[in-house]
Amino acid sequence: MCGIVGYVGERQAQDVVLGGLRRLEYRGYDSAGITVVADGELSVGKRAGKLGNLEKALGEEPLPPATLGIGHTRWATHGPPTDANAHPHTGGAGRVAVVHNGIIENFDELRSRIEADDHVFKSETDTEIAAHLIELQVVSGVDLPTAMQRVCQQLDGAFTLVAVDAADPDRVVAARRNSPLVVGLGEGENFLGSDVAAFIDHTREALELGQDQIVVLTRDGVEVTDFFGVPAEATPFHVDWDLNAAEKDGHDWFMRKEIFEQPRAVADSLIGRRGVDGLLQLDEMRLADEEIRDLDKIIIIACGTSFYAGMVAKYAIEHWTRTPVEVELASEFRYRDPIIDQTTLVVAISQSGETADTLQAIRHARTQRAKVLAICNTNGSSIPRESDAVIYTHAGPEIGVASTKGFVTQLVACYLLALYVAQTKGTRFGDEIGQIMQQLESMPGRIEEVLARADDVYRLAREHVANRSVLFLGRHAGYPVALEGALKLKELAYLHAEGFAAGELKHGPIALVEDGMPVLCVVPPRGRDHLHGKMLSGIQEVRARGARTICLAEEGDTTIAPYADELITLPRVPVLLQPLIAIVPLQLFACELATALGHDVDQPRNLAKSVTVE
Ligand code: AGP
């Protein structure tokens, strides 16, 4: 939520900062702005709307040449997306400029305090108070790092703040509490970003800041302290993401490119997981075998798409390990006083590793002495850093706001976790685990087969541009797939789309079915005959009420034809692994339908990639 960039070096700051914002725009696109420091003065450019508006304005009237600057792309929380509310915000004297990600919870109280001294505010944001307070400090004679420390000590809430002072043209100062911030280390130049995408084309050496740390950036160095000026350590890491992975590679949308990257992403997420003895090894698993053996409950917490991955995980973990699993929305978890102790493993699933609801939930779990394992795609982000163990997915950067390769690689990590627990607890024989691993390793090829039929799905999607309501049905592991398929359509096509467990339909939701309404049905493989048969009954019930059914069923399933107005065939795979392939046509369907409707698929309205506010 909100993208932040900072730069100090020898190049033109406007170009470097705009380049970083372009790569971070997926984090928020309500407005964008940039400030450079030139000749002892701040120059600010900002515009409501997407970054293109700002780029156009700066193309017509560039900021003066400068080698130090900060920028911001906004997802609005306080105040609508207007020019005035766009960051950077400046203090009353126009000497200090600030960009911010997060929410300053006590901004109102702080604001009333200084409004009494005739300070005039130009925006409705919570951020502007920080610019005024830091400016008051530097005007009183302290330097920018000290000003930042003093102000951070007064702020409540979540914030990454980056500030520049017109009278201090060689330093950018940033602070971090509960919002992401990474430093890019260059030669004679240094960078700041909400994530590494901001500077990936300049440097791959990075520093991850800890909580409540301040970083002072000059051309030649980086100094880190806590909020009281005590020197502190940040964690160095190397960025191994491929730069091309952050480009569209000939596709119209990042999302479409990311859908087609799924075979590779799944393969990468499986690499190196089996030792020479054939046993599963999860290097990032820093939990002792006894701790795994003693587990008597697993609670999975996540949001959105990651939550649906967690629902699939429940089926696999319970089936393979006989350990009870609860799956809970992270935003609800800590408010229900959950029963957890040291024999509970809390699994947090998050593509970004920065989702505030999930982060707060794991903090709560740890205070209750539970062990926390993160499944995450973003190296060095907050959630894995605050967990006892991590399984990284290897999807590479996911730029499209709607998660796709993030989801399938989360599924892979969940299967790996389930098998690892089964191996450690001895609830499955080694050869069974080996067999499931082989099946998993064949999944990239199965996904390729589904992708090869993308044109059929596109044709179907385009036939549905006039529909305002679409239902999705599934059972067992196909139920979360139905929910995820519906979420994709809501996010991208802005349609009423709902996923249901097919057996639940007759308890109420069937009243929604109207003549001609499209219903996408995820049909379980035939190996589980009772499940398959019950699904067909559910499909029959909606057909009897006029629905137009689009069935996703395995190839060679001859029983499905009478139930399907349209058929999308899936390769034959075991029922528990079917979500890995069944979700793919639903992603393609949503992407194509939204494209046909003329929507911005990568930047859907009202959304942001990483939700760093609760
Ligand atoms: C997915 O398409 C959504 N954009 C959203 O539901 C997302 O999955 C959710 O916000 C969780 O994000 P995370 O995985 O980064 O924690």
XYZ file of N, CA, C and O in Angstrom, residues 464-531:
272
model
N -19.107 -13.648 -22.341
C -19.831 -13.304 -21.111
C -19.708 -11.841 -20.712
O -20.002 -11.491 -19.573
N -19.313 -10.988 -21.667
C -19.135 -9.579 -21.293
C -20.425 -8.920 -20.820
O -20.393 -7.982 -20.040
N -21.556 -9.445 -21.254
C -22.816 -8.784 -20.882
C -23.355 -9.281 -19.541
O -24.309 -8.707 -19.003
N -22.758 -10.319 -18.973
C -23.279 -10.857 -17.706
C -22.870 -9.996 -16.521
O -21.752 -9.505 -16.468
N -23.764 -9.826 -15.597
C -23.437 -9.024 -14.412
C -23.243 -9.891 -13.182
O -22.902 -9.405 -12.104
N -23.494 -11.193 -13.314
C -23.423 -12.056 -12.137
C -22.958 -13.446 -12.569
O -23.463 -13.990 -13.549
N -21.982 -13.978 -11.866
C -21.418 -15.288 -12.216
C -21.220 -16.081 -10.927
O -20.744 -15.533 -9.933
N -21.609 -17.355 -10.961
C -21.388 -18.199 -9.774
C -20.297 -19.225 -10.064
O -20.070 -19.617 -11.219
N -19.639 -19.660 -8.991
C -18.585 -20.671 -9.084
C -18.908 -21.757 -8.060
O -19.183 -21.441 -6.897
N -18.871 -23.002 -8.492
C -19.155 -24.117 -7.574
C -17.966 -25.054 -7.501
O -17.305 -25.327 -8.506
N -17.734 -25.577 -6.304
C -16.700 -26.598 -6.142
C -17.019 -27.422 -4.908
O -17.923 -27.086 -4.130
N -16.325 -28.524 -4.757
C -16.452 -29.341 -3.546
C -15.062 -29.723 -3.103
O -14.151 -29.786 -3.911
N -14.897 -30.002 -1.788
C -13.621 -30.485 -1.282
C -12.537 -29.476 -1.707
O -12.768 -28.271 -1.614
N -11.386 -29.928 -2.208
C -10.323 -28.977 -2.566
C -10.728 -28.076 -3.731
O -10.065 -27.058 -3.995
N -11.801 -28.421 -4.413
C -12.298 -27.570 -5.500
C -13.115 -26.384 -4.978
O -13.364 -25.419 -5.717
N -13.519 -26.448 -3.707
C -14.321 -25.357 -3.144
C -13.487 -24.068 -3.015
O -13.884 -23.001 -3.513
N -12.286 -24.146 -2.388
C -11.464 -22.920 -2.379
C -11.117 -22.425 -3.785
O -10.949 -21.220 -3.994
N -11.019 -23.342 -4.736
C -10.735 -22.913 -6.116
C -11.917 -22.078 -6.636
O -11.735 -21.048 -7.292
N -13.127 -22.516 -6.302
C -14.314 -21.748 -6.712
C -14.286 -20.350 -6.076
O -14.573 -19.340 -6.733
N -13.915 -20.298 -4.807
C -13.848 -18.998 -4.122
C -12.793 -18.101 -4.770
O -13.011 -16.903 -4.980
N -11.655 -18.697 -5.082
C -10.565 -17.913 -5.688
C -10.946 -17.462 -7.109
O -10.649 -16.338 -7.515
N -11.630 -18.333 -7.849
C -12.085 -17.957 -9.194
C -13.041 -16.774 -9.116
O -12.971 -15.836 -9.928
N -13.920 -16.796 -8.120
C -14.874 -15.691 -7.956
C -14.156 -14.412 -7.551
O -14.477 -13.321 -8.043
N -13.164 -14.535 -6.671
C -12.411 -13.346 -6.245
C -11.715 -12.695 -7.442
O -11.721 -11.465 -7.588
N -11.130 -13.519 -8.310
C -10.440 -12.966 -9.490
C -11.419 -12.141 -10.327
O -11.093 -11.064 -10.795
N -12.629 -12.671 -10.494
C -13.608 -11.978 -11.333
C -14.098 -10.682 -10.674
O -14.281 -9.657 -11.337
N -14.282 -10.732 -9.353
C -14.689 -9.510 -8.636
C -13.617 -8.444 -8.778
O -13.898 -7.289 -9.089
N -12.375 -8.830 -8.497
C -11.264 -7.873 -8.490
C -11.064 -7.214 -9.851
O -10.775 -6.035 -9.931
N -11.194 -8.021 -10.905
C -10.767 -7.543 -12.217
C -11.910 -7.061 -13.087
O -11.775 -6.091 -13.823
N -13.047 -7.797 -13.032
C -14.149 -7.468 -13.950
C -15.234 -6.660 -13.234
O -16.183 -6.213 -13.862
N -15.097 -6.489 -11.910
C -16.070 -5.744 -11.091
C -17.475 -6.329 -11.263
O -18.458 -5.589 -11.348
N -17.538 -7.651 -11.308
C -18.835 -8.328 -11.443
C -19.253 -8.919 -10.107
O -18.400 -9.228 -9.266
N -20.555 -9.144 -9.965
C -20.985 -9.931 -8.825
C -20.586 -11.375 -9.104
O -21.069 -12.009 -10.045
N -19.654 -11.884 -8.333
C -19.168 -13.251 -8.538
C -19.070 -13.898 -7.175
O -18.518 -13.316 -6.246
N -19.629 -15.090 -7.050
C -19.593 -15.749 -5.736
C -19.247 -17.209 -5.894
O -19.714 -17.875 -6.820
N -18.423 -17.682 -4.990
C -18.072 -19.092 -4.978
C -18.842 -19.799 -3.879
O -19.018 -19.255 -2.788
N -19.311 -20.994 -4.172
C -20.042 -21.773 -3.162
C -19.549 -23.213 -3.139
O -19.136 -23.762 -4.169
N -19.658 -23.829 -1.965
C -19.501 -25.274 -1.882
C -20.767 -25.848 -2.528
O -21.889 -25.480 -2.139
N -20.588 -26.724 -3.506
C -21.747 -27.147 -4.308
C -22.850 -27.738 -3.435
O -24.040 -27.554 -3.712
N -22.466 -28.421 -2.344
C -23.471 -29.046 -1.490
C -24.275 -28.042 -0.683
O -25.359 -28.354 -0.176
N -23.753 -26.852 -0.544
C -24.397 -25.828 0.281
C -25.438 -25.030 -0.519
O -26.304 -24.365 0.043
N -25.331 -25.165 -1.818
C -26.152 -24.357 -2.724
C -27.640 -24.426 -2.404
O -28.346 -23.425 -2.327
N -28.096 -25.653 -2.176
C -29.531 -25.866 -1.969
C -30.008 -25.286 -0.642
O -31.202 -25.205 -0.394
N -29.065 -24.860 0.212
C -29.463 -24.278 1.504
C -29.674 -22.772 1.399
O -29.669 -22.081 2.424
N -29.793 -22.264 0.239
C -30.090 -20.834 0.100
C -29.594 -20.202 -1.181
O -30.378 -19.630 -1.952
N -28.279 -20.313 -1.459
C -27.754 -19.550 -2.600
C -28.383 -19.906 -3.936
O -28.350 -19.093 -4.868
N -29.007 -21.070 -4.038
C -29.599 -21.456 -5.331
C -30.690 -20.468 -5.757
O -31.019 -20.352 -6.944
N -31.186 -19.708 -4.786
C -32.193 -18.689 -5.125
C -31.620 -17.631 -6.071
O -32.361 -16.938 -6.772
N -30.305 -17.503 -6.112
C -29.674 -16.509 -6.998
C -29.726 -16.920 -8.468
O -29.572 -16.085 -9.357
N -29.887 -18.214 -8.719
C -29.743 -18.713 -10.097
C -30.895 -18.225 -10.968
O -32.066 -18.334 -10.600
N -30.528 -17.664 -12.104
C -31.530 -17.162 -13.050
C -31.268 -17.777 -14.410
O -30.165 -18.284 -14.655
N -32.242 -17.655 -15.257
C -32.110 -18.190 -16.603
C -30.871 -17.596 -17.302
O -30.694 -16.376 -17.333
N -30.005 -18.440 -17.802
C -28.843 -17.974 -18.563
C -27.647 -17.585 -17.723
O -26.607 -17.203 -18.265
N -27.785 -17.644 -16.403
C -26.660 -17.227 -15.549
C -25.486 -18.205 -15.698
O -25.663 -19.412 -15.569
N -24.284 -17.686 -15.977
C -23.142 -18.593 -16.079
C -22.732 -19.141 -14.701
O -22.634 -18.372 -13.739
N -22.535 -20.430 -14.629
C -22.052 -21.061 -13.389
C -20.838 -21.913 -13.756
O -20.937 -22.850 -14.550
N -19.676 -21.528 -13.210
C -18.449 -22.286 -13.475
C -18.308 -23.362 -12.408
O -18.368 -23.056 -11.211
N -18.145 -24.600 -12.846
C -18.178 -25.731 -11.911
C -16.853 -26.479 -11.949
O -16.437 -26.957 -13.009
N -16.195 -26.550 -10.792
C -14.927 -27.284 -10.693
C -15.271 -28.722 -10.309
O -15.645 -28.999 -9.170
N -15.172 -29.621 -11.277
C -15.614 -31.011 -11.056
C -14.438 -31.833 -10.534
O -13.368 -31.843 -11.149
N -14.601 -32.516 -9.397
C -13.485 -33.308 -8.861
C -13.138 -34.473 -9.787
O -13.998 -34.938 -10.547
N -11.897 -34.948 -9.726
C -11.530 -36.107 -10.550
C -12.405 -37.304 -10.203
O -12.922 -37.414 -9.083
N -12.535 -38.252 -11.150
C -13.445 -39.383 -10.938
C -12.951 -40.377 -9.900
O -13.710 -41.169 -9.410
N -11.618 -40.343 -9.579
C -11.083 -41.290 -8.596
C -11.875 -41.262 -7.294
O -11.952 -42.246 -6.572
N -12.471 -40.108 -6.976
C -13.250 -39.976 -5.739
C -14.715 -39.976 -6.149
O -15.359 -38.949 -6.259
N -15.254 -41.190 -6.373
C -16.553 -41.280 -7.018
C -17.700 -40.607 -6.265
O -18.541 -39.956 -6.860
N -17.684 -40.743 -4.918
C -18.801 -40.147 -4.180
C -18.804 -38.630 -4.345
O -19.826 -38.003 -4.559
N -17.589 -38.051 -4.312
C -17.448 -36.603 -4.441
C -17.880 -36.157 -5.853
O -18.609 -35.179 -6.020
